[in-house]
Amino acid sequence: RRRRRRRNGHHNSGRILIFILVLVSTSFVILSCSLLFMASISSADAATVKDGAPPKNKQRRMKVAPLNVYLMVKDVFDKRRQSVEDFVFQSLDAFSTTATTQDQENNNNHGGTSPSRLYTYTTFFESLRTMSTDGILGTSYHIETNPFVPGYTNSDNAYIDNESNMAFFLSQDDPGHANAVKYAIVNICAFLANAMVEAIQFDACEEFNGMMVSGGGSSFDSTNNNNNNENGDSNGRVGILSELNGVNGRYFPMSNACGQFGRLYQDEVCIASNIDNGNGDEESNVDMSCPVDSNLEITAELHPKYNYQQGKEDVNKNNNNNNVIDQSPPPPFFCMPKQYESDYAGYWDGYNMEFVRRVAYPSLLGKVDVEGCCHWGRGALMTKGTCGLGKVNHFMGKKAYTDKRPSRYPNIDFCTFPSIICGASNALLSGVMYPELKFIVPLFDWVERVQSYSNPESKWDYMAQLKLFVDGGMGMEEGDGGDGDDSLKFIDAVSSVLTRGCDGFYCSGQTIHFMEERRRNFETLIHDIFNLQERLDGLPAPSSQPKYDFDHAMRWIHSKRSKIESNILVSKNSALNGMSYFSQEYKFEPFLSALRTTSYYGVGGERSFFLGDESESLRGFNAGLVNLAFFLANAMAESITNDSCDEINWEKTETGSQYPIANSCGMNGRDYGREICPAWQSFMTCKVDTEAEIKADVPFTAVPPFLLDARPPPFQCRPGKTPAGYWDESTQTLVDNTTSFNSYGREDIEGCCFFGRGALLTRGSCNYGKLNFHIGAQAAADNRPAIYPNIDFCTQPDAVCTDDSMEMRYVVGMFEWIDKVQDYWDSTVGYSYKDELYKFVDNGMVDDMFISQVSHIVARGCHVYPCSSTSAVDTNRFLYGLERKMNFKNIIKLVFELPIAAPADRAPWNDNSFTPPAAESQTTKRPTFRPTLNPTPYPLRDPTLSPATSLDASRPTTLVTPRPTSPQKPTGSPFELSDITQYNNGGIYIINNEASSFTDESIVVTKNTTIVLEKGGFIEAPLNTNWPAVRVSIASTFIGKGGFVNGSYADTSFLEGEYEDGGEGIHVNNGQSSPETASYAEFYDDIYVIGGDAPNGVGG
């Protein structure tokens, strides 16, 4: 068995020197060989010793490789060319334009892939030869010594040996080293492993709107997907929407061109120091980033599969609304100057296939226009941002040429014409195209950002780590420092440097998308295709069983980032007419930071947010995720939906048009200032400060252009007993100094500073006192660990929402969750939340009773009502109960995709210990401006499609694990979202017996689909929902030949639901935009339609 060489260069050199001295009297040949061996070892060890040394401020340069070195490496690849082509240069069939229908049907092209049209073996190695043997300055021009003349090729290699030249690493620093070829192969494989997920798998050169960030080939395997049309043809878009980063998988802001996944490309400035100017001198504080030009107008290349749809030539044919344009999956990115104040970029509706313009629909970071947003990703590594593209221009483009430095592309300004990377041409370049840039630019990006990376703080240096990785056996040897997973550690760090600019997992809140795919690509290349390190006999394979620790949980959450951002951190309030959008007040990175703080470091008193128990393995991991799902489900209902960190004024007086300003003191019959802690914790209660004066901030989306009509002013507290007045909804005016009592009887706002804030809208003098005692200034004063030692939550409660990082609003909510829910114990019945949580997980995560109990603990302080606990909240209403339940089910089923048991025949919950308040005590209603949750469809059941000629099939009843998590086109039908099931694939369905009928469910029929209800069938809506039992839209039809349709009844005890007015029996949409989209309903004898408590049984 071969062992790793010693790393101590002095010992090795000394031993070799002794060996040489002993044999000096032998032959000169032996001496010469020994000296060569000594030089080889010393060179390798020198690279090792550099590991951990502080890097020079000057950027590391790699000299060019001799041609024979390149040819030696390429020869190794050529011998495996077929394997490399079949694995690397393949695009998913859903995106490929080279796949044939027969290929897709047989699925014999490497797991649902076909050769890429853009990225090929030949073009890659042509570019690699250029970037390794010539570097960035080969065949370059200089404005003084070798000026560029259009139409003439007069470039030269005069600067190839210049100190400022940079080249792709192929072991040119020591080509005689024993592992030289392996070093080169690993560097190439690391590049390709990342290029495969960034661009090659999509066969795309320009970044997509809503770029898919997880999944892989199996998610888009047309042969395994039930969403093909009746001819079996998926049109290449099988499942594309299922993993895209759009709101609910449906809405895609066109302002995503300005940046996606938490990045704002036009703000990415890069200032460099000690940069070689190409003439032997160094410059300091050089700004290499592109200037933002608001006048640029660029449209990305149209992707034939992703952006194209047959019939696009019929755009707007029957549409008289100039703001709406029918389109295929999200149109290509574009940037353009604003022509007028309200010239917003709009959004693409992937469900209705509409591009809606001139709507202020915000991106993740709040952008609503695309002015100056021309720096989206391009090339094999999706080089993006004013910094990334600016560096290309600074080193290889027009900027280098005009600065009197050598330039390979002196006529190309990569800042003003970045589309040249993807083969675009214009008049300024005389129609010349540069197809090699798709690889040249990313290879430069790799050389400049990855090869040159060295971090003195983490002591991680790419070149040193590359050689250590290869010399150490590439993750396959145990012992002598190896642990069997070095390859994963290496490629994870490399991918992090490439995508986030740092090497540690916790160095950034940004997510390494496709992490598992990058790992798999890299290991397949180095181990399976190149067989760089054969597994030694008798050495067991690395364990595939994950270690369910904190790091595993954080990596898992990172992998779900897109789904969390698109389905959980989504707001839907009065702004934008109730349309869902990326929350502007609750972002993923602050959430992740808060979760790490509260679960890893804790919140004092050895308490922490429960994210799993490693000793319980997978069971403990699932329990932690369920706990997190409960927290997020309640946070969605409390604050995220409203897109506000501060509690909003939603409660009206009995007259119905007045919002008392005194609601700051408490709503829903509560007085927040009087909610003191129980006797054993009374010392924690905040003292009410009657002199305090605090005013909540207005949410980002509570003002124009998002919200056009006025709303009640934000909560505030101020001294004085003067009546605070009210907000008159009918006149949209503030009536000050007028008596208007809140539901507790307060008319002033003196000392009323403890209104809700943060993810769970933490309220009351007790809760703020507990915050201060455990994580705030009081903890610090007592010399106990404090997360926020400088924040006195009793006197500065507004700090929760004024924290610029947005982390505190999550931490405060998580602390309340720990204190109120995780620590919940009812000694009268021996009820423990933690015990019940594990029971819930063990029983398949289907116990509705436990879900309701958790919501009661959050809202009322006890798991059954009335509460026996002294810490219960005195309230007559259980707010948002159905919404909390729906949120939770959607999270565990469709976002977290946990292993939920198939539903069994269970009797409905009938807990006699639960006694709701009397109907006459219902004095408040849910705010009327919060719209009903629209159905966001998710496939759950395999379709049983009735042939058009035979209407006798029944609805399937077997649940299957859902793969997609957002609407698709076409989609399997029916599919379910909590209490809503949708039929939407243009088929005809029969409901004629109990198995095919629905109870406690609303049915949505859409997109040219037909439902036939016959005798023996029934559809009954849930209680207290304002969704109809049947909703028909977008050219669909309901045919009632028999059976029953029951609308939603109102149950004023509010054991279920939220809406005391109930809902309609049938709702038929009239089409609005055109007769072609109108829907129809036909009624025959024997059909009974009963309309709940709605004004009309049949409406539309």
Coordinates of N, CA and C in Angstrom, one line a residue, residues 6 83 120 187 230 280 328 332 398 403 469 499 529 544 557 570 762 768 807 821 997 1038 1100:
R6 N 6.1 12.2 3.4 CA 6.3 13.1 4.5 C 6.2 14.5 3.9
S83 N -16.4 8.9 -22.8 CA -17.0 8.9 -21.4 C -17.2 10.3 -21.0
T120 N -19.4 21.9 -26.1 CA -18.9 20.6 -26.6 C -17.5 20.4 -26.2
N187 N -7.8 19.9 -11.4 CA -8.2 21.3 -11.6 C -9.3 21.4 -12.7
E230 N -51.3 13.8 -24.1 CA -51.8 12.5 -24.4 C -51.1 11.8 -25.5
G280 N 4.7 46.6 -15.8 CA 5.8 46.4 -14.8 C 5.5 47.2 -13.5
S328 N -44.5 32.1 -23.2 CA -44.1 30.8 -22.7 C -43.3 31.0 -21.4
P332 N -37.0 36.0 -21.7 CA -35.5 36.3 -21.4 C -35.4 37.6 -20.6
K398 N -11.9 46.1 -23.5 CA -11.6 47.4 -24.0 C -10.9 48.3 -22.9
D403 N -6.5 51.7 -21.2 CA -5.6 52.0 -20.1 C -4.2 51.7 -20.5
F469 N -4.7 17.7 -1.7 CA -5.8 16.7 -2.0 C -5.3 15.6 -2.8
T499 N -18.9 30.4 -5.9 CA -20.2 31.0 -5.9 C -20.4 32.0 -4.8
I529 N -14.4 8.1 -14.1 CA -13.9 8.2 -15.4 C -12.4 8.2 -15.5
S544 N -22.5 5.9 3.5 CA -23.5 6.8 2.9 C -24.6 7.2 3.9
I557 N -31.3 22.6 5.1 CA -32.1 23.8 4.9 C -31.6 24.7 3.8
V570 N -43.1 34.4 1.7 CA -43.9 35.0 0.7 C -45.0 35.8 1.4
T762 N -44.4 39.1 18.8 CA -44.2 39.0 20.2 C -44.8 40.3 20.9
Y768 N -41.7 40.8 26.5 CA -40.6 41.7 26.3 C -39.6 41.7 27.5
E807 N -32.1 40.1 11.3 CA -31.9 38.9 12.1 C -32.7 38.9 13.4
V821 N -43.6 27.4 23.4 CA -44.0 26.1 22.7 C -43.1 25.0 23.1
S997 N -65.8 11.2 -4.6 CA -66.4 12.4 -4.1 C -65.5 13.1 -3.1
F1038 N -68.4 22.9 -15.9 CA -69.0 22.0 -14.9 C -70.3 21.5 -15.4
G1100 N -70.9 34.3 -9.8 CA -69.8 34.4 -10.8 C -69.6 35.8 -11.3

